[in-house]
GROMACS .gro file of C-alpha atoms in nm:
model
  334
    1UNK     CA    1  -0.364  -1.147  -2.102
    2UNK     CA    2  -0.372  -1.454  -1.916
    3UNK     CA    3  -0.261  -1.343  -1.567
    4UNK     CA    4  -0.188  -1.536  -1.237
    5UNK     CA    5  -0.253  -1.303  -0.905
    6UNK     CA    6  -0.081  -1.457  -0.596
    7UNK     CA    7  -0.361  -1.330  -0.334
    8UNK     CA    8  -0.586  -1.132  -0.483
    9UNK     CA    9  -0.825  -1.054  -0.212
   10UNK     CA   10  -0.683  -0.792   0.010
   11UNK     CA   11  -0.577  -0.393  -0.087
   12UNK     CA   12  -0.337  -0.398  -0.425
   13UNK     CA   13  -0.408  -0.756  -0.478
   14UNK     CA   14  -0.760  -0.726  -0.522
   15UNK     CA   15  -0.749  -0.382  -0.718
   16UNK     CA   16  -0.523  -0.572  -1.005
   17UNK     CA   17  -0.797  -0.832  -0.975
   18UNK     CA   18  -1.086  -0.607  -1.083
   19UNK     CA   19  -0.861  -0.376  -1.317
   20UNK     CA   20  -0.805  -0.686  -1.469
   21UNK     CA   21  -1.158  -0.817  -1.503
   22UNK     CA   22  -1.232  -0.480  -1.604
   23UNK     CA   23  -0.922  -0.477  -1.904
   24UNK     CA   24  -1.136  -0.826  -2.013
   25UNK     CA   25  -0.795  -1.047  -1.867
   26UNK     CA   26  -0.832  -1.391  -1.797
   27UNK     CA   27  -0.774  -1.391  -1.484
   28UNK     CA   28  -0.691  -1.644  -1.275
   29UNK     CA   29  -0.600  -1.602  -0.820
   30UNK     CA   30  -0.406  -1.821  -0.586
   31UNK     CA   31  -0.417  -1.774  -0.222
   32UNK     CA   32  -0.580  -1.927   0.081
   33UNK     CA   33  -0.964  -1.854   0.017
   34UNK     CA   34  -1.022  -1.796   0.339
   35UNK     CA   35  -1.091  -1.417   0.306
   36UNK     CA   36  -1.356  -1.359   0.103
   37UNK     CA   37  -1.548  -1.545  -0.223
   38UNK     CA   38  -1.370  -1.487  -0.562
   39UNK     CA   39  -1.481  -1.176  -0.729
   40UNK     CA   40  -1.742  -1.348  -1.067
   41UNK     CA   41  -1.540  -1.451  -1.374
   42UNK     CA   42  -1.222  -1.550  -1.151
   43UNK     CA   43  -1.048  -1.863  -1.204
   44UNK     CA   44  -0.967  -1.914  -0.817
   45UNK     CA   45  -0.706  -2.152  -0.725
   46UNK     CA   46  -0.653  -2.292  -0.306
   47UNK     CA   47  -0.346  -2.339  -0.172
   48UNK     CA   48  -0.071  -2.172   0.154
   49UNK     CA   49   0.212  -1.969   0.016
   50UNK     CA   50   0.410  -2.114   0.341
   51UNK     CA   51   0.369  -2.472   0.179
   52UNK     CA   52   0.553  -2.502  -0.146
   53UNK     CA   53   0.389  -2.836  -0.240
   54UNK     CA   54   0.039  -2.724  -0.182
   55UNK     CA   55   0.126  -2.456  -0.436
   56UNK     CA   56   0.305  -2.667  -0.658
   57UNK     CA   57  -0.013  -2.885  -0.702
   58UNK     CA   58  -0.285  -2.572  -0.738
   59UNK     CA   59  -0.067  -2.430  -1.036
   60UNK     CA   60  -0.039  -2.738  -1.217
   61UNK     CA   61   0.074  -2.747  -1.554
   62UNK     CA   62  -0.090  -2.421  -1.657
   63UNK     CA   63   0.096  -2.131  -1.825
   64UNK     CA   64   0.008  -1.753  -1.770
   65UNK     CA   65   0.133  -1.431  -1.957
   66UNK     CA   66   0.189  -1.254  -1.644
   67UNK     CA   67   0.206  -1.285  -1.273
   68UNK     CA   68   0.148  -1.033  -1.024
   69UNK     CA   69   0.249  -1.092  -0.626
   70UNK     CA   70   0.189  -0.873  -0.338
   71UNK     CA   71   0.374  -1.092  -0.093
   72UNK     CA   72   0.484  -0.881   0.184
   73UNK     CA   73   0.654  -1.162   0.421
   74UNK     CA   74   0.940  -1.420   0.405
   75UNK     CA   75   1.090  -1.365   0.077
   76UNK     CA   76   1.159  -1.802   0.071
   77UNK     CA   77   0.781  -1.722  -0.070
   78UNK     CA   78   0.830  -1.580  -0.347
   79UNK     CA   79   1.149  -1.794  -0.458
   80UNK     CA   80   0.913  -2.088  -0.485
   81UNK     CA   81   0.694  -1.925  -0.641
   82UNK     CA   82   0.920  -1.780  -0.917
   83UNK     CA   83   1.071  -2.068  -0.950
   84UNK     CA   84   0.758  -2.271  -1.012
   85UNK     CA   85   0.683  -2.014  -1.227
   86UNK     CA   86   1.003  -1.936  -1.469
   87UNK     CA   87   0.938  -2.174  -1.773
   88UNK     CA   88   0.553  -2.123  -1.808
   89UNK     CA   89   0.490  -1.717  -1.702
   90UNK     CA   90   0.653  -1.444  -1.980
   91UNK     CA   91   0.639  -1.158  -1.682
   92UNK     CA   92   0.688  -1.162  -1.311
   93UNK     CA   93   0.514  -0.788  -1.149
   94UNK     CA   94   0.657  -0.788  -0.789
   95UNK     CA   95   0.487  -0.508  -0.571
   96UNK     CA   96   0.763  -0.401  -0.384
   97UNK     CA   97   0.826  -0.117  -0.165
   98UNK     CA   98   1.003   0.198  -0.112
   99UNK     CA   99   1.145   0.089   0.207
  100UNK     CA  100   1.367  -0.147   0.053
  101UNK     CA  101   1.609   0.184   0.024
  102UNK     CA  102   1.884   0.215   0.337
  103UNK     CA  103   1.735   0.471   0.586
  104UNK     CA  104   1.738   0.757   0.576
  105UNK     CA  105   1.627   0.828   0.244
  106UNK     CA  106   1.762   1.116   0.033
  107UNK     CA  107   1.556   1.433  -0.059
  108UNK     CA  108   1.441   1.364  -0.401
  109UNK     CA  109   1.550   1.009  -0.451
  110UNK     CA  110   1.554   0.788  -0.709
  111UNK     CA  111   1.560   0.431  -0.802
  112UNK     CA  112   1.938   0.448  -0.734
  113UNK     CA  113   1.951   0.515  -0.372
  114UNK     CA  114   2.103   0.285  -0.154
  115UNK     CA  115   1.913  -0.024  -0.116
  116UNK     CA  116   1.922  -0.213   0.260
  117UNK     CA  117   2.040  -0.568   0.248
  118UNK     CA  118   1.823  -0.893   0.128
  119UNK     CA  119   1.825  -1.257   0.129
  120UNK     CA  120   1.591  -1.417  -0.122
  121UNK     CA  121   1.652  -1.753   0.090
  122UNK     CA  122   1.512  -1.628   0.395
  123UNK     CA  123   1.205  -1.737   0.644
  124UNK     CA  124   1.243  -1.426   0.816
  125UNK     CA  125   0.918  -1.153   0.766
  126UNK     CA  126   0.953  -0.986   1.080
  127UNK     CA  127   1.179  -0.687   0.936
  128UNK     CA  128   0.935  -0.538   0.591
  129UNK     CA  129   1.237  -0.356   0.462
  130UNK     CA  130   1.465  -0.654   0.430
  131UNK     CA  131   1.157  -0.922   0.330
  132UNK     CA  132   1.030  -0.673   0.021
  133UNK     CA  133   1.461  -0.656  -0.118
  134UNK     CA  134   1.454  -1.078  -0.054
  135UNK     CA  135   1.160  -1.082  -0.229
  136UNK     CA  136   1.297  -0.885  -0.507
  137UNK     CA  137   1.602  -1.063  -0.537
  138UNK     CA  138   1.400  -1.399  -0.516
  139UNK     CA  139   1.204  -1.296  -0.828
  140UNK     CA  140   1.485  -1.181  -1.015
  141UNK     CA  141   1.682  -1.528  -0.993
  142UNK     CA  142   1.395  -1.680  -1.204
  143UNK     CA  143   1.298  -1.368  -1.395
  144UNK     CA  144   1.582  -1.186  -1.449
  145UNK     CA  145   1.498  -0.921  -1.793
  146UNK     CA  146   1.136  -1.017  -1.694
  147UNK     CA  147   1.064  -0.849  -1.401
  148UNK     CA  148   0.922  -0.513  -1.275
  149UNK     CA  149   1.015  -0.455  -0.923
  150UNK     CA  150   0.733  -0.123  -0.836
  151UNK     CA  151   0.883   0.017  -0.543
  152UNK     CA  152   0.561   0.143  -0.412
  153UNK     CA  153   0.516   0.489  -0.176
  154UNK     CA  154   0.208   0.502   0.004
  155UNK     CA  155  -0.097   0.342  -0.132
  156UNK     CA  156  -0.418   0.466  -0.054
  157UNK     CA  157  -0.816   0.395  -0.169
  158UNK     CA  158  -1.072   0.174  -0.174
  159UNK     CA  159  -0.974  -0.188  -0.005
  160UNK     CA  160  -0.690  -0.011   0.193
  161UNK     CA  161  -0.596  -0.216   0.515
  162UNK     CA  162  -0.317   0.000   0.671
  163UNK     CA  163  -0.581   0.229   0.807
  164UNK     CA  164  -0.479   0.592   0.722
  165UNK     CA  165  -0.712   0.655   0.524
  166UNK     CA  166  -1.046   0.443   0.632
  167UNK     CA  167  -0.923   0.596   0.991
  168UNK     CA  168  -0.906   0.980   0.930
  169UNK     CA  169  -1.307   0.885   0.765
  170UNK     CA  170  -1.424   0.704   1.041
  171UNK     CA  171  -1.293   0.974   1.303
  172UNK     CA  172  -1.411   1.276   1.111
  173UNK     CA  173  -1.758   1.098   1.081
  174UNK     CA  174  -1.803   1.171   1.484
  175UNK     CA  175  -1.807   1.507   1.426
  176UNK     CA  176  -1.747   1.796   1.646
  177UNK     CA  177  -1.417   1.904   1.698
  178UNK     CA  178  -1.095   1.661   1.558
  179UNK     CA  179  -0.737   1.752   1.632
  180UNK     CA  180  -0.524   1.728   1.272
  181UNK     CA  181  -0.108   1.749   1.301
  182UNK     CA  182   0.020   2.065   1.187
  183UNK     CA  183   0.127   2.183   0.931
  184UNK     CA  184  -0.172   2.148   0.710
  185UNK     CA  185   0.053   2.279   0.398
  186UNK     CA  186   0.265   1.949   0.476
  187UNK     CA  187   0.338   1.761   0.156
  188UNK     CA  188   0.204   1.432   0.087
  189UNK     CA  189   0.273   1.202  -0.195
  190UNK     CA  190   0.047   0.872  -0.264
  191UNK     CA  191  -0.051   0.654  -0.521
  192UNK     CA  192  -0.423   0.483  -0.559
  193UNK     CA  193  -0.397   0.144  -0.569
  194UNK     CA  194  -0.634   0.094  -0.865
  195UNK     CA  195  -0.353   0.337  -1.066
  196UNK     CA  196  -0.101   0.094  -0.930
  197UNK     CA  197  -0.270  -0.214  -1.069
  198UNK     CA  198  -0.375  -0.001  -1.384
  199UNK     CA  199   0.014   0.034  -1.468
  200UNK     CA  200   0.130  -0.318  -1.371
  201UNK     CA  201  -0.060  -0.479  -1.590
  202UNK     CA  202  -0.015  -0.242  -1.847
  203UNK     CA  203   0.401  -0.278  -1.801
  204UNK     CA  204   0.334  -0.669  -1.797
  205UNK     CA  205   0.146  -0.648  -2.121
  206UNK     CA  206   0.462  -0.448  -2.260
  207UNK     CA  207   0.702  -0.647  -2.116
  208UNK     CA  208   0.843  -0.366  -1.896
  209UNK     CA  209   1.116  -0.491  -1.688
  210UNK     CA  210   1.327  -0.347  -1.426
  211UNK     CA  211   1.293  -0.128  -1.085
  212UNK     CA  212   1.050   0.191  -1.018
  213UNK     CA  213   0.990   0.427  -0.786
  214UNK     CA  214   0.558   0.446  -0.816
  215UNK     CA  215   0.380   0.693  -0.603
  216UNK     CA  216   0.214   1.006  -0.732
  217UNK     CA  217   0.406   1.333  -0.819
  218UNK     CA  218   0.569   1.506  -0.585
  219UNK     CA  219   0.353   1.871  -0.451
  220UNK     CA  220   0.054   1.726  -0.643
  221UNK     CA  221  -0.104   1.734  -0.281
  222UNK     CA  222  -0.125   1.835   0.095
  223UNK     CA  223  -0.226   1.663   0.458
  224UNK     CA  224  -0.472   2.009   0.483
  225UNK     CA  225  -0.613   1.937   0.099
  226UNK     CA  226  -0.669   1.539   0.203
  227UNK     CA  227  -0.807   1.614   0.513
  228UNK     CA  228  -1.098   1.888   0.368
  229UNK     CA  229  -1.184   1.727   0.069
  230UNK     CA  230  -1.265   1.416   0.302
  231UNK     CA  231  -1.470   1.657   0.429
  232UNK     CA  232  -1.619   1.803   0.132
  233UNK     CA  233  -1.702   1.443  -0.006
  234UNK     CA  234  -1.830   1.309   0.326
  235UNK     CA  235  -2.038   1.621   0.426
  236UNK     CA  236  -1.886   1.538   0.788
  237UNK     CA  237  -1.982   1.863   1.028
  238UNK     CA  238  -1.635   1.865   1.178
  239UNK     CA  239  -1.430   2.106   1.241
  240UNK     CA  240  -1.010   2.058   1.178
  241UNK     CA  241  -0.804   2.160   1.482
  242UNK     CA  242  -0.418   2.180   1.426
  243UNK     CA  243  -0.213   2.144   1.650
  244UNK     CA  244   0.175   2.185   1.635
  245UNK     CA  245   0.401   1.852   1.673
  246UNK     CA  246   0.555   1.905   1.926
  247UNK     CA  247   0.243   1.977   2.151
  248UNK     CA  248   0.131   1.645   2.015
  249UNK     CA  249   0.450   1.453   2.123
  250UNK     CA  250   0.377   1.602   2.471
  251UNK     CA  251   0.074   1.452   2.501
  252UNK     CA  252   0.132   1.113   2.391
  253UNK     CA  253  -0.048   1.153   2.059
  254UNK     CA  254   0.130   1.016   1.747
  255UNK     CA  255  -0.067   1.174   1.500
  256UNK     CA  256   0.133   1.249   1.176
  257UNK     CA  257   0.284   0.906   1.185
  258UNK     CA  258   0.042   0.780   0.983
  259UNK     CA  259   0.160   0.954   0.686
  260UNK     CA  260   0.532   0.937   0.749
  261UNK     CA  261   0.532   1.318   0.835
  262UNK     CA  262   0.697   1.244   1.157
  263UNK     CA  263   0.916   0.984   1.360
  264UNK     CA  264   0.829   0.834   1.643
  265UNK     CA  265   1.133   1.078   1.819
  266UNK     CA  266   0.928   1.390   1.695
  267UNK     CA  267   1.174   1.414   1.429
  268UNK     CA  268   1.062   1.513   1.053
  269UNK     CA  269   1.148   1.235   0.768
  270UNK     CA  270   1.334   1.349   0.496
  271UNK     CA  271   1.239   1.175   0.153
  272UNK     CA  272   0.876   1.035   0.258
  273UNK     CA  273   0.713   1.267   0.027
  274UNK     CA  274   0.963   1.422  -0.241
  275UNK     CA  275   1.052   1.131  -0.396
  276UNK     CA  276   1.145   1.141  -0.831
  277UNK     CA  277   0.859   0.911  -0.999
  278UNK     CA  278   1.012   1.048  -1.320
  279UNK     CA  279   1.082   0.751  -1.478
  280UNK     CA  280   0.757   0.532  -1.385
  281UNK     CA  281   0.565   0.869  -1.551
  282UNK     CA  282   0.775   0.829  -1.835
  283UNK     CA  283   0.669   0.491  -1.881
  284UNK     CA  284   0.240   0.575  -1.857
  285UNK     CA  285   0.213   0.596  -1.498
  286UNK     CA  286  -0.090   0.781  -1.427
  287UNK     CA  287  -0.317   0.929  -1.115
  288UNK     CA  288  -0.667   0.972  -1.062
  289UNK     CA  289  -0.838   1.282  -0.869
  290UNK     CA  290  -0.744   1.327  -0.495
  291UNK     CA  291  -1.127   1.360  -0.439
  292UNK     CA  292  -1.239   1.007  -0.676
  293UNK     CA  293  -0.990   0.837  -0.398
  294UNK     CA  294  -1.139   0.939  -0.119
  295UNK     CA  295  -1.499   0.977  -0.227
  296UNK     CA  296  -1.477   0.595  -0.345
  297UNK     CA  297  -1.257   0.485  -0.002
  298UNK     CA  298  -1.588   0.623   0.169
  299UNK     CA  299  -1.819   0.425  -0.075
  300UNK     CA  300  -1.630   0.112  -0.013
  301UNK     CA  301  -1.643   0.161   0.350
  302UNK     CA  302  -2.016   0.220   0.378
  303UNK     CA  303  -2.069  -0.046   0.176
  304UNK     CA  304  -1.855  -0.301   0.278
  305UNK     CA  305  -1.749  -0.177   0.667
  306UNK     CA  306  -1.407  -0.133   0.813
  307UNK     CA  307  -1.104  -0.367   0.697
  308UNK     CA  308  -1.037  -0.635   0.905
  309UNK     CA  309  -0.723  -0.505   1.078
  310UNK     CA  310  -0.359  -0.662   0.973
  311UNK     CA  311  -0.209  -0.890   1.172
  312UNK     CA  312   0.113  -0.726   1.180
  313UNK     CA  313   0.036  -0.431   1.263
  314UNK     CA  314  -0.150  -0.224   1.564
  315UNK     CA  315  -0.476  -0.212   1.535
  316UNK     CA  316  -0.614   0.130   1.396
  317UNK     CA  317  -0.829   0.117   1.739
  318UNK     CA  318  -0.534   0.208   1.948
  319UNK     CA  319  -0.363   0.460   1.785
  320UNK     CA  320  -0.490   0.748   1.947
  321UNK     CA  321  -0.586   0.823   2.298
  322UNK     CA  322  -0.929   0.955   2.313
  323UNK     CA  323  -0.913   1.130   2.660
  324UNK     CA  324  -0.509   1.247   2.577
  325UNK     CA  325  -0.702   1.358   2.230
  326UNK     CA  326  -0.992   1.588   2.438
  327UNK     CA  327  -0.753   1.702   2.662
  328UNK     CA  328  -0.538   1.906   2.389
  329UNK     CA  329  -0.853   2.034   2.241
  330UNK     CA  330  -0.986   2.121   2.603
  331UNK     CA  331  -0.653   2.347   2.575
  332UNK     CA  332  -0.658   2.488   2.244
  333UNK     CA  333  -1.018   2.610   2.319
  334UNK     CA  334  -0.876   2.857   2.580
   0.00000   0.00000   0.00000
């Protein structure tokens, strides 16, 4: 295909940028170029989402198969943007999100629970639920019967910026003793992002239109199973410590957050990790390995250092309280 990434260079965007490369797509990015060079064989285009002219002028007259746009901010965005695009792109792959769905979500939910409200006019990024349904709606004004909406769960592997991941490496790396939130049977479901961009582009080359829950199958993993094949493909000399939640929420130490397996009240989420991905595995969805995942995260991050953390969110760094952290373990040890 001829495809058209808006961004490219961080997490999902650049994972459909090398899946692509790697498919033999023409591909061709858009974004600020301030983050790093264009991977070889990229058509890279300059210009600011937040200035509609500047992108006006990088597209030009040019005319793509597919587009694929990770745009996580004021859905105005990604109106201008499908709008530029309608009359010269056959397929419009939004990466959305799961939290466009009203909280709380429902045990076992599908693409028909409740969605929250959206305004595909607005300037406002400050609230992610409401920004990913604008930007849905925005794309489906110029797209509508062309569009795949991919409600993604939680996206983990190589490139990922969040920090779940690329922080439970770097702290098991110390060593010694590292407190982990009960319980380790806990479910977790995830998607890689490389078997996100995988499917995209393989719904844009089909034509696939419409909404999707895509994470990985429900049960296919646990926190306990993550955390000791990190340490099984690391060789990190560190020993798990579990400690119960609510001996964590005593001492200030959020740990379990991270993976949606608890509120910041203590309380546990229903319908982080059970949701039905029925119908995007019905349509070719497919996962790779637990272990490739985190044995590549690791490569990436020796290779390439940590991610340069997001600007709106904490920083990774301050997360955890290291002395709050020793103090628990100073107990458990008794």
């Amino acid at each position: 295909m001829k495809l058209l990434v808006l961004g490219g260079t961080h997490h999902v965007g650049r994972a459909v940028v090398e899946t692509a490369l790697e498919r033999g797509d023409e591909v061709t990015t858009l974004n600020r170029g301030l983050s790093r060079d264009p991977a070889p064989g990229v058509r890279a285009l300059i210009a600011d989402r937040t200035d509609s002219e500047s992108v006006r002028q990088a597209l030009g007259d040019t005319e793509w198969d597919a587009v694929i746009d990770t745009w996580a901010w004021a859905p105005r965005e990604v109106r201008e943007a499908a709008r530029l695009l309608a009359h010269r792109t056959g397929h419009y792959g939004y990466v959305s999100s799961r939290g466009v769905h009203r909280w709380p979500w429902p045990s076992g939910a599908d693409e028909s629970a409740p969605l929250v409200d959206g305004d595909p006019g607005s300037t406002d990024g400050t609230d992610y639920a409401a920004a990913k349904r604008g930007g849905e709606l925005a794309v489906l004004e110029s797209f509508a019967g062309r569009a795949l909406l991919a409600r993604a769960g939680m996206i983990l592997g190589p490139y990922e910026d969040v920090g779940r991941v690329p922080w439970w490496l770097r702290r098991l790396e110390k060593g010694g003793r590292v407190l982990a939130p009960s319980p380790a049977d806990a479910p977790l479901q995830y998607l890689d992002a490389r078997d996100l961009a995988t499917w995209m582009l393989s719904c844009a080359e089909r034509g696939l239109s419409g909404a999707f829950t895509v994470t990985g199958p429900p049960g296919a993993t646990t926190l306990g199973e993550l955390l000791t094949t990190a340490l099984e493909v690391t060789g990190f000399d560190t020993e798990l410590v579990w400690a119960e939640p609510d001996l964590l929420r005593r001492y200030g130490l959020p740990l379990g957050m991270e993976f949606g397996l608890r509120l910041p009240d203590g309380g546990v989420p229903s319908g982080m990790h059970d949701a039905d991905v029925s119908a995007a595995l019905t349509e070719g969805l497919t996962t790779r390995p637990l272990r490739a995942t985190l044995a590549d995260t690791w490569a990436w991050l020796q290779a390439e250092g940590d991610p340069t953390p997001r600007t709106d969110a904490p920083s990774p760094d301050t997360w955890l309280d290291a002395a709050a952290e020793q103090r628990l373990l100073d107990q458990l040890s008794h």
